[in-house]
Amino acid sequence: LTGDADYLLKIALRDLKGLSDIVNNVLMPHDSVAHVRSSIVLDCLKATRKLPL
C-alpha cells in the first residue's frame, strides 16, 4: 500500500446510509482517525484472487 493512505478497508454494504453509519459512528470517533476517503464500486468484474492454472 503506497501513497497517503495508512489503511485500506474493504466492506460491502446495502446502501449509502450504511456507509455513512460506519464512517460517522465507527471510524471517525477514534482519535487516531484524522480523515476518511471512500470509493464506491458500482459493478464487480472479478471477485476472486485465484489465478487460472
Coordinates of C-alpha atoms in Angstrom, one line a residue:
L1 CA 0.0 0.0 0.0
T2 CA 1.6 3.3 -1.1
G3 CA 0.6 6.9 -1.1
D4 CA -1.2 8.8 1.6
A5 CA -3.4 6.0 2.9
D6 CA -2.4 4.1 6.1
Y7 CA -5.1 1.5 5.9
L8 CA -7.4 0.0 3.2
L9 CA -10.7 -1.2 4.5
K10 CA -12.9 -3.2 2.1
I11 CA -16.5 -3.5 3.2
A12 CA -19.8 -4.4 1.5
L13 CA -22.9 -2.6 2.5
R14 CA -26.6 -2.4 1.3
D15 CA -26.7 1.3 0.8
L16 CA -25.1 4.7 1.3
K17 CA -26.7 5.1 4.7
G18 CA -24.8 2.0 5.9
L19 CA -21.6 3.6 4.7
S20 CA -22.4 6.8 6.4
D21 CA -23.1 5.0 9.7
I22 CA -19.8 3.1 9.5
V23 CA -17.8 6.3 8.8
N24 CA -19.5 8.6 11.3
N25 CA -20.2 6.1 14.1
V26 CA -17.4 3.6 13.9
L27 CA -14.3 5.2 12.2
M28 CA -14.4 8.9 12.9
P29 CA -15.0 8.7 16.7
H30 CA -11.5 7.2 17.1
D31 CA -8.8 9.8 18.0
S32 CA -6.4 8.1 15.6
V33 CA -8.6 8.7 12.6
A34 CA -7.9 12.1 11.0
H35 CA -9.9 11.7 7.8
V36 CA -11.7 9.0 5.7
R37 CA -11.8 8.8 2.0
S38 CA -14.2 6.3 0.3
S39 CA -14.5 4.9 -3.2
I40 CA -17.7 3.1 -4.3
V41 CA -17.6 0.2 -6.7
L42 CA -20.7 0.1 -8.9
D43 CA -20.0 -3.3 -10.6
C44 CA -17.7 -6.2 -9.7
L45 CA -15.9 -7.6 -12.7
K46 CA -13.8 -10.1 -10.8
A47 CA -14.2 -11.0 -7.1
T48 CA -11.6 -13.8 -6.8
R49 CA -7.9 -13.7 -6.4
K50 CA -7.4 -17.2 -7.9
L51 CA -5.2 -17.4 -11.0
P52 CA -6.2 -19.8 -13.8
L53 CA -3.9 -22.8 -14.0

